[in-house]
Coordinates of C-alpha atoms in Angstrom, one line a residue:
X1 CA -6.4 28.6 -4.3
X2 CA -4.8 26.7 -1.3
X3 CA -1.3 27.1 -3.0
X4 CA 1.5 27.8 -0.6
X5 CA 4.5 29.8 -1.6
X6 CA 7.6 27.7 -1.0
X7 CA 10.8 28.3 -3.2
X8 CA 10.5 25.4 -6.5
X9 CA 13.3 23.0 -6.3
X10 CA 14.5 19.7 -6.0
X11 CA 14.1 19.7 -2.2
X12 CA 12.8 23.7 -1.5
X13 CA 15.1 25.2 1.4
X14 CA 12.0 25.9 4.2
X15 CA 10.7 21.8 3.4
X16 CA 12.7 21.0 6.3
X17 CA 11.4 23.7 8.5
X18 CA 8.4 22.9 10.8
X19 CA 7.9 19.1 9.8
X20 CA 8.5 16.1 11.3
X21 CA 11.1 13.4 11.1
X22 CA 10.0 10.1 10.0
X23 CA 9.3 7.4 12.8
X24 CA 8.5 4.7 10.2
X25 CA 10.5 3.2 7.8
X26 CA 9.7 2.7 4.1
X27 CA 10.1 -0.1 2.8
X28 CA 12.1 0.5 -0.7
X29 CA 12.4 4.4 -0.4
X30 CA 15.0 6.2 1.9
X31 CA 13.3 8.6 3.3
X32 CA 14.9 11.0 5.6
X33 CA 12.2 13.3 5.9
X34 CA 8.5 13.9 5.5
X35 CA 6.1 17.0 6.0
X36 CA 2.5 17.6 5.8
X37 CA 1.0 20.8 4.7
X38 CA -2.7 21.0 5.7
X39 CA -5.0 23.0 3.3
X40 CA -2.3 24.2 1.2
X41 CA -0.2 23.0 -1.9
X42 CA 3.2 23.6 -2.0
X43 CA 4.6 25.4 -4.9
X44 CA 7.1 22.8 -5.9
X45 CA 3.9 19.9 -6.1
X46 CA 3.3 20.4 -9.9
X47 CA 6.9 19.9 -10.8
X48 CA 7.0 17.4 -8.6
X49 CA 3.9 15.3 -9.5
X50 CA 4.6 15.0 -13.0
X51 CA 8.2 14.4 -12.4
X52 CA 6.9 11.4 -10.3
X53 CA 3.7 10.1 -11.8
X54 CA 4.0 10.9 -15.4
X55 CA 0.3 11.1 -15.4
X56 CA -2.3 13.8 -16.9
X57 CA -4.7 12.6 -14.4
X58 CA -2.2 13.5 -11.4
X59 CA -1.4 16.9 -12.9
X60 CA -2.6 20.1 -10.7
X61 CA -3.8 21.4 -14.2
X62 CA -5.9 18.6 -14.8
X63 CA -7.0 18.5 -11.0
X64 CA -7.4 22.2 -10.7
X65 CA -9.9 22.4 -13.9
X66 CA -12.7 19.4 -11.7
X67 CA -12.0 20.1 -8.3
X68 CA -11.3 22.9 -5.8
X69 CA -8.0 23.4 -4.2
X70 CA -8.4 25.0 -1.8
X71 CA -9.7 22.1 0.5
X72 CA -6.7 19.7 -0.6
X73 CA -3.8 18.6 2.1
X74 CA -0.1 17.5 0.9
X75 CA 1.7 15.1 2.1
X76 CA 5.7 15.4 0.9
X77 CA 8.6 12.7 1.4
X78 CA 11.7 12.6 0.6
X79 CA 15.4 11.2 0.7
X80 CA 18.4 12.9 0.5
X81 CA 18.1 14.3 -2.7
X82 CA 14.3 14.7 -3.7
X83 CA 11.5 14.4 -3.2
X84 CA 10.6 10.7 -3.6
X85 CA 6.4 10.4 -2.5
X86 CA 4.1 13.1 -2.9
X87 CA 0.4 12.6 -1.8
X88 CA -2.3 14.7 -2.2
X89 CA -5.7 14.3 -0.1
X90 CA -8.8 15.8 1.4
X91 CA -10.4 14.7 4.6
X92 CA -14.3 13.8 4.9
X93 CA -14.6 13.2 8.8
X94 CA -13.5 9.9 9.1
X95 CA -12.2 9.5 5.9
X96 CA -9.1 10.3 4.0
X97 CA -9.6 10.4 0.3
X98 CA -6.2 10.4 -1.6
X99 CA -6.6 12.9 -4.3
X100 CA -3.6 11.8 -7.0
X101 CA -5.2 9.1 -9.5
X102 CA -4.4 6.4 -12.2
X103 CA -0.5 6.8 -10.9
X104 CA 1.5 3.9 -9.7
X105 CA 1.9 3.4 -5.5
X106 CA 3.6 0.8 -4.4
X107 CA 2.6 -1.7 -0.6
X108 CA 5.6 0.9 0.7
X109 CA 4.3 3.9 -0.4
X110 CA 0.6 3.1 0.5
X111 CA 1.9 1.6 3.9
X112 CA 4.0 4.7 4.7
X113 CA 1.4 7.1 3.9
X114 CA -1.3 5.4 5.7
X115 CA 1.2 4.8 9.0
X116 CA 1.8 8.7 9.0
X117 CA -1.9 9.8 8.4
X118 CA -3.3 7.6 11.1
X119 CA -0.6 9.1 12.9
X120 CA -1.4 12.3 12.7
X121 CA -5.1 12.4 12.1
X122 CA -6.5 10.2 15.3
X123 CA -10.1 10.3 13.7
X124 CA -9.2 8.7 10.5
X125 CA -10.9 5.3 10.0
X126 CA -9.7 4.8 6.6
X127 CA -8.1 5.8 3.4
X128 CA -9.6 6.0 0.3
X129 CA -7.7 5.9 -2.7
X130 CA -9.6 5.7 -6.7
X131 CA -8.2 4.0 -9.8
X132 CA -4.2 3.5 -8.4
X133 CA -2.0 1.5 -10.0
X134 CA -0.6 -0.7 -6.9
X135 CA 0.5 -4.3 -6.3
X136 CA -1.4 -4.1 -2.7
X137 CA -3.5 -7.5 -3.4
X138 CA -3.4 -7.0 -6.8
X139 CA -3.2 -10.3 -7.9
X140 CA -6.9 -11.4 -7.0
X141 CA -8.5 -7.7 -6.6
X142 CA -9.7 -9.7 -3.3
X143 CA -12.1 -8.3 -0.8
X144 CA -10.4 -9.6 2.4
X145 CA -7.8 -8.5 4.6
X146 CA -4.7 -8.6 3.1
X147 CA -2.2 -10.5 5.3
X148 CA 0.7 -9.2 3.5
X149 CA -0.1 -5.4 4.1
X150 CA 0.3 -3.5 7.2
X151 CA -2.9 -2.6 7.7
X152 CA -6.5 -4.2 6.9
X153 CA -7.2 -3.5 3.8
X154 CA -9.6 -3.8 0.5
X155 CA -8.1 -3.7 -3.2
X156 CA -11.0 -3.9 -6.2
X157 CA -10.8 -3.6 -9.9
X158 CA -12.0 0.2 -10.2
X159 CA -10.9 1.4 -13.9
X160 CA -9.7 -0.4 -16.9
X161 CA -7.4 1.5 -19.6
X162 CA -5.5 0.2 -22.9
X163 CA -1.8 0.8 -23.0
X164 CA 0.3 0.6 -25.7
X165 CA 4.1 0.4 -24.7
X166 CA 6.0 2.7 -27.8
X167 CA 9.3 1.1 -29.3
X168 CA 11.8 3.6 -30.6
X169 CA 11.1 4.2 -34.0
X170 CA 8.0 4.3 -36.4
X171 CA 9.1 1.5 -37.9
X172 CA 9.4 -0.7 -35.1
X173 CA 6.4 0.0 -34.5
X174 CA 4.8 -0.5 -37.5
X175 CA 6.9 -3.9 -37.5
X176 CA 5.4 -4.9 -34.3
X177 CA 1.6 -4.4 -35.9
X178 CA 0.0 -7.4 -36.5
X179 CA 0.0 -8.5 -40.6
X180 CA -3.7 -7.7 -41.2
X181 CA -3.8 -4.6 -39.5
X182 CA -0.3 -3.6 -41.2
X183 CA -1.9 -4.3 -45.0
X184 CA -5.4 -2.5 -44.1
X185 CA -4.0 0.5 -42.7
X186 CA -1.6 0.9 -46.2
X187 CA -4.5 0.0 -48.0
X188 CA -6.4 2.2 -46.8
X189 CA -3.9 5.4 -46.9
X190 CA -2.9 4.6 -50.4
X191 CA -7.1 4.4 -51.3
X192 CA -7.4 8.0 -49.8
X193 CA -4.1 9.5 -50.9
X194 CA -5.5 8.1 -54.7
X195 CA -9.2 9.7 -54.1
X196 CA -8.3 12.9 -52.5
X197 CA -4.9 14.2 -53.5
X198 CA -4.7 17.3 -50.9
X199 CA -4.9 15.1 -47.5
X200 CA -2.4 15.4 -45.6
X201 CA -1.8 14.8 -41.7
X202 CA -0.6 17.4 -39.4
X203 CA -0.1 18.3 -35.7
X204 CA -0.8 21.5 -33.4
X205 CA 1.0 22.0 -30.6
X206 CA -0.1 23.6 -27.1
X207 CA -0.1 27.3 -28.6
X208 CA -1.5 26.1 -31.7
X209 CA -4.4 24.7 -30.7
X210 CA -7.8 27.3 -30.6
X211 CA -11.6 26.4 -29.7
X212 CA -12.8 26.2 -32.6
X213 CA -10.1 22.9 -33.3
X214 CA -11.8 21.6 -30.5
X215 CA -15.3 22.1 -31.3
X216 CA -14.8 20.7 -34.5
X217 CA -13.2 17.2 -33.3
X218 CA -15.9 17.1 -30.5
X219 CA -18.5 17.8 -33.9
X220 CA -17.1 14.9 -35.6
X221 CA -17.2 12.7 -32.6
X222 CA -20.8 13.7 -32.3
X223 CA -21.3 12.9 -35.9
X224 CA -20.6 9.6 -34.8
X225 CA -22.6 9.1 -32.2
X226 CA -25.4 10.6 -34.4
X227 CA -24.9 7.8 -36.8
X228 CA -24.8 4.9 -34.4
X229 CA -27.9 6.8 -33.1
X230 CA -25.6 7.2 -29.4
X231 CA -25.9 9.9 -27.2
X232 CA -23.2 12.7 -27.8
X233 CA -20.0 11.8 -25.5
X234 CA -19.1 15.5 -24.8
X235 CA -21.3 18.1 -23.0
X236 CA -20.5 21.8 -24.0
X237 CA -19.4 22.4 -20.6
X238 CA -16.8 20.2 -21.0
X239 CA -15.5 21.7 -24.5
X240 CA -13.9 24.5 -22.1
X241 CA -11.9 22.0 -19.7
X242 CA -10.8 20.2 -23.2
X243 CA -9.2 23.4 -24.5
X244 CA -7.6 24.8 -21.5
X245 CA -6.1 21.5 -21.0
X246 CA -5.3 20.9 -24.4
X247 CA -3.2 24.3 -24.1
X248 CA -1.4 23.3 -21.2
X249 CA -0.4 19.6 -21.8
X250 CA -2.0 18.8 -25.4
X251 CA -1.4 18.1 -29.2
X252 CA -3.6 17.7 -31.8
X253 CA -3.0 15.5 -34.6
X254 CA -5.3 16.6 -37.7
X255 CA -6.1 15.0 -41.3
X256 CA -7.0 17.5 -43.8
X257 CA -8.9 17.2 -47.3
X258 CA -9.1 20.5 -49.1
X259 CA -8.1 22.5 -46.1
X260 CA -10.7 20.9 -44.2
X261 CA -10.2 18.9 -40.7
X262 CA -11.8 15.3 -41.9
X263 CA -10.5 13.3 -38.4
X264 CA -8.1 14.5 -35.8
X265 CA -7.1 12.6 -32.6
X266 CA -6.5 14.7 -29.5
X267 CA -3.7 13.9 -26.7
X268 CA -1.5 14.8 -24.1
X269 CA 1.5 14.4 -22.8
X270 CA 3.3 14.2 -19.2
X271 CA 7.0 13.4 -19.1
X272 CA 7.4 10.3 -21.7
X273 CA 3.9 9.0 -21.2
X274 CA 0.9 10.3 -23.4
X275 CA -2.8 9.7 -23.5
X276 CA -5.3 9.6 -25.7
X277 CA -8.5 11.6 -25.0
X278 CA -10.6 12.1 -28.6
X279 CA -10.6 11.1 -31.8
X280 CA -13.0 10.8 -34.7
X281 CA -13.3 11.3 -38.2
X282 CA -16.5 12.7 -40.4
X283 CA -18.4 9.7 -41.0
X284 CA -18.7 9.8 -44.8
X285 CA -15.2 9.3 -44.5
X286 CA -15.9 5.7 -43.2
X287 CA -14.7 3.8 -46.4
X288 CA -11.0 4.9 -45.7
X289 CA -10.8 4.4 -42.3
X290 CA -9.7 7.6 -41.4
X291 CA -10.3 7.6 -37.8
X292 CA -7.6 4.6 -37.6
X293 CA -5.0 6.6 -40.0
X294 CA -5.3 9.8 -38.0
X295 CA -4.5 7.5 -34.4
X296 CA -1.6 5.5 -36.5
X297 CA -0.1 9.2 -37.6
X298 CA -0.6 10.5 -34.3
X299 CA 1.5 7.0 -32.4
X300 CA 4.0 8.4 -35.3
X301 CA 4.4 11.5 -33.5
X302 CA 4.5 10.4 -30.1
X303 CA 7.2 8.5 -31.3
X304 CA 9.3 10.9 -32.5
X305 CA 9.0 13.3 -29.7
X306 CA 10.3 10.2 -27.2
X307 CA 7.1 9.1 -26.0
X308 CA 7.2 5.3 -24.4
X309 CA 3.6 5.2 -23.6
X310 CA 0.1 5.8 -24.8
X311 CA -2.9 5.3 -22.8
X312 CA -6.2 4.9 -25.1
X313 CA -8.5 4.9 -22.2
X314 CA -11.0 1.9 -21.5
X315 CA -13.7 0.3 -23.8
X316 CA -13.8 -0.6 -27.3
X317 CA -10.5 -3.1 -26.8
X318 CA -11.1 -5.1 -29.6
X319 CA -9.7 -1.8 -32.2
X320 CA -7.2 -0.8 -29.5
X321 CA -6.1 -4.2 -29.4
X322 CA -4.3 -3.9 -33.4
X323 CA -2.9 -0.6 -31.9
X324 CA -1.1 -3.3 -29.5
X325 CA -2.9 -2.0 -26.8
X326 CA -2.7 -4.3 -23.7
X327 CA -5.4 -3.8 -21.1
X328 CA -4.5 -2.4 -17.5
X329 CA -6.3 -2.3 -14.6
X330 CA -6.5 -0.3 -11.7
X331 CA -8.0 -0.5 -8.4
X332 CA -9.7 1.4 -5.7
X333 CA -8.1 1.2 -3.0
X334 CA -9.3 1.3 0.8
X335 CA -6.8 0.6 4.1
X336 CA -8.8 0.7 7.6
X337 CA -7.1 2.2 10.6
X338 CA -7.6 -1.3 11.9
X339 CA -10.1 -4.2 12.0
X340 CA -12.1 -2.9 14.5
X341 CA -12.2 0.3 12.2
X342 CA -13.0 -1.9 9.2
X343 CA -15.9 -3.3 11.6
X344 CA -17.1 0.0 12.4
X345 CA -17.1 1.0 8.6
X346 CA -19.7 -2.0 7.8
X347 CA -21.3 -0.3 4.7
X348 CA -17.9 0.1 3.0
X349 CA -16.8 -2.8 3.5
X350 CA -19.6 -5.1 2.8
X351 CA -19.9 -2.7 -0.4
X352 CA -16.6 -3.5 -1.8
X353 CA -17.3 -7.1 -0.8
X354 CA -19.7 -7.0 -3.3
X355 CA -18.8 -4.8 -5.9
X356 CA -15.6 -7.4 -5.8
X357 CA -18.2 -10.5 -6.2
X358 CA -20.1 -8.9 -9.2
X359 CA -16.9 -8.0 -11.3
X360 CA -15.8 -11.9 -10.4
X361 CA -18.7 -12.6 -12.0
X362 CA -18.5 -10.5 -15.1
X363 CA -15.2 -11.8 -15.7
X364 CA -17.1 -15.2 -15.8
X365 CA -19.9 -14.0 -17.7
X366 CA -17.2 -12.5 -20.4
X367 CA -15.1 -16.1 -20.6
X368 CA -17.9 -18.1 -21.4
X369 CA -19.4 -16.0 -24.0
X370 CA -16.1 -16.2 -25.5
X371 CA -16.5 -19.7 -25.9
X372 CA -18.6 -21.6 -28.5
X373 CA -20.8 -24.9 -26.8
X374 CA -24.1 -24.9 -25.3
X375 CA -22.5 -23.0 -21.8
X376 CA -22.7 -19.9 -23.8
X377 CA -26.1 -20.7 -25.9
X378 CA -27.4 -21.2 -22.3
X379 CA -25.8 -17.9 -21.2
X380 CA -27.3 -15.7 -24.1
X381 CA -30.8 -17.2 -23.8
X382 CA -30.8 -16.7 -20.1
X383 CA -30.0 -12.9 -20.5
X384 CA -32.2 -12.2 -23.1
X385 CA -35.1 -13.8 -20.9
X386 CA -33.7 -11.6 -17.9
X387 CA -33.8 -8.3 -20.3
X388 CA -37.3 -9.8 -21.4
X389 CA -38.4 -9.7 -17.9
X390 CA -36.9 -6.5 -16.8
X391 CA -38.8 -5.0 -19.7
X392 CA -42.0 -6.9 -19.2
X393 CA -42.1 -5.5 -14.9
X394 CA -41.3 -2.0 -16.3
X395 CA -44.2 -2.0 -18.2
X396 CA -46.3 -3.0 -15.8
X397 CA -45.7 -0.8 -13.3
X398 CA -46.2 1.7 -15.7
X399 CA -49.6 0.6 -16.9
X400 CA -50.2 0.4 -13.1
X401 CA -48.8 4.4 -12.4
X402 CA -51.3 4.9 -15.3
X403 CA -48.5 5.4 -18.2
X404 CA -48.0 4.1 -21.7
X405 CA -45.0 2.0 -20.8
X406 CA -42.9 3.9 -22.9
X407 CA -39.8 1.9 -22.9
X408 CA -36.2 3.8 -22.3
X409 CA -33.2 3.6 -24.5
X410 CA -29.2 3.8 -22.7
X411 CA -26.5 3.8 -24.7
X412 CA -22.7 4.5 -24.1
X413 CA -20.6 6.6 -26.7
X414 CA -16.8 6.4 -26.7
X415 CA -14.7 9.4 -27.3
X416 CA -11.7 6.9 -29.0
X417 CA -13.7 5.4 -31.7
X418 CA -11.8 5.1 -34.6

């Protein structure tokens, strides 16, 4: 698997063997030391990675069950004490594409990384980094050269998630709630606890948790989809990545009605942060909201075992939102060698450029229709003749290949909808 055997603590006893001091300075880390290990992970990189990132997504178990790791380099820094930065990466000829995702990397930690990489790999044009957390630029997702950053480089809006920040208690929580949402979700609990007697809420831990539990949230979750007449959100070959992550990191919070599972909401935890992946609820079950109980139960229990964070993933912001989920965005991430190297990557760069322009423009696009006046009148009737026309071409070109201009039908489910 790539994995090299080095002894697992804080700072292991050969890290200092066969690196390289550091020749540039970060700039709010004091690092004494850094080390690269090429093709290989170092033993103490899982501890390490969710000691630092607190992130599912940035877990070798979560890595390990999309990717290979055998092709994956390491990049280890540290101060005195610890191990403070830990990058991992794979090289594509000119490019260095930063494995670790949705974590937090500061301008020094980017900056540092991409001094000692250009450093040491002299064909590197650029680093590639997807859906960081980062301050780089952050401000304007803008698709010029930062003048603030050490290098050239190209920050865009790549991944949105909703976060809900956890206070300490249940019922701070529930205080926090906004007053609607507060009297609907009692409503609605003392509806079903009236009607069916034997619910009841309960959570399986790691151990606990089998297939089958699985397959029968991922059922309910298609049963959903079925009735919004939306394409299924998990493929069987992903029910197998579900469990064996579920048995590493996960909980499952389940609502029960006569011994049967009725919703259940399906999570994970790193450190004190914990993220949402599934939830649903059988859909003849709609009347008492079960699919918002079972989430509110399960924010109960990540309370109680010290959680301070849930991620709910993106979309569907609007329910989220009366969980007091805030939106979060994070960018990809690119830093040229230099501008001569941005200049020789054209393609990327005039890419981001415009992937930059169009989410400027859908930002636009989403302010006005939140508005009432004839700006967004105008705005609906102009996309509905666009969609009109699309249509319209489509069919010809099919009556011209000699087809019945069957029209097609996209939709996107959601795994979190409640």
């Amino acid at each position: 698997m790539g994995i090299e055997n080095t002894t697992a603590h804080a700072i292991p006893a050969n890290f200092w063997k066969e690196g390289s001091p550091s020749f540039a300075a970060h700039a709010d880390k004091n690092i004494v030391f850094n080390r690269f290990y090429d093709s290989a992970i170092p033993d103490f990189a899982d501890a390490s990675l969710e000691r630092l990132y607190e992130n599912i997504y940035c877990t070798l178990t979560r890595i390990g069950l999309y990717e290979r790791l055998d092709d994956i380099h390491t990049f280890a820094a540290a101060d005195e004490h610890d191990i403070v930065l830990l990058i991992l990466f794979r090289i594509d000829r000119n490019t260095v594409r930063i494995v670790n995702q949705q974590i937090a990397l500061s301008a020094g930690d980017l900056a540092y990384f991409a001094v000692n990489v250009f450093s040491r790999y002299p064909a590197a044009r650029r680093i590639e980094g997807y859906a960081l957390d980062t301050p780089v630029d952050s401000s304007t997702f803008a698709s010029t050269f930062a003048s603030t950053f050490s290098f050239p480089v190209q920050v865009l809006p790549q991944l949105e998630e909703n976060v809900v920040a956890l206070p300490s208690s249940a019922d701070a929580y529930m205080g926090q709630l906004g007053k609607s949402t507060r009297e609907l979700m009692r409503r609605s609990m003392r509806k079903c606890a009236a009607q069916f007697p034997s619910c009841r809420f309960e959570v399986l831990s790691t151990h606990q948790i089998t297939p089958r539990h699985v397959r029968e949230l991922v059922d309910l979750t298609d049963q959903r989809m079925d009735a919004r007449n939306a394409t299924p959100y998990v493929e069987n070959s992903d029910i197998d990545r579900i469990v064996r992550l579920a048995r590493s990191h996960g909980y499952l919070g389940i609502m029960l009605i006569d011994d049967t599972i009725v919703a259940a909401c399906l999570c994970s935890r790193v450190g004190k942060r914990h993220f949402l992946h599934l939830v649903g609820h059988a859909p003849r079950f709609d009347a008492y909201r079960l699919g918002r109980q079972v989430t509110l139960h399960t924010i109960y229990h990540a309370i109680a075992i010290g959680g301070r964070e849930l991620w709910m993933m993106g979309g569907h912001h609007d329910w989220k939102s009366h969980f007091l989920a805030r939106r979060k965005t994070l960018g990809s991430v690119t830093i040229y060698r230099s501008r001569v190297a941005a200049l020789v990557c054209w393609r990327t760069l005039l890419r981001n450029a415009a992937r930059t322009r169009l989410h400027s423009l859908r930002l636009l696009v989403t302010t006005v229709q939140a508005r009432d006046g004839a700006g967004k009148r105008l705005l609906v009737h102009s996309f509905a003749a666009l969609r009109h026309a699309k249509k319209g071409l489509r069919r010809l070109r099919s009556l011209l290949a000699g087809g019945a201009g069957k029209p097609s039908l996209r939709r996107n489910g959601d795994s979190t909808d409640a």
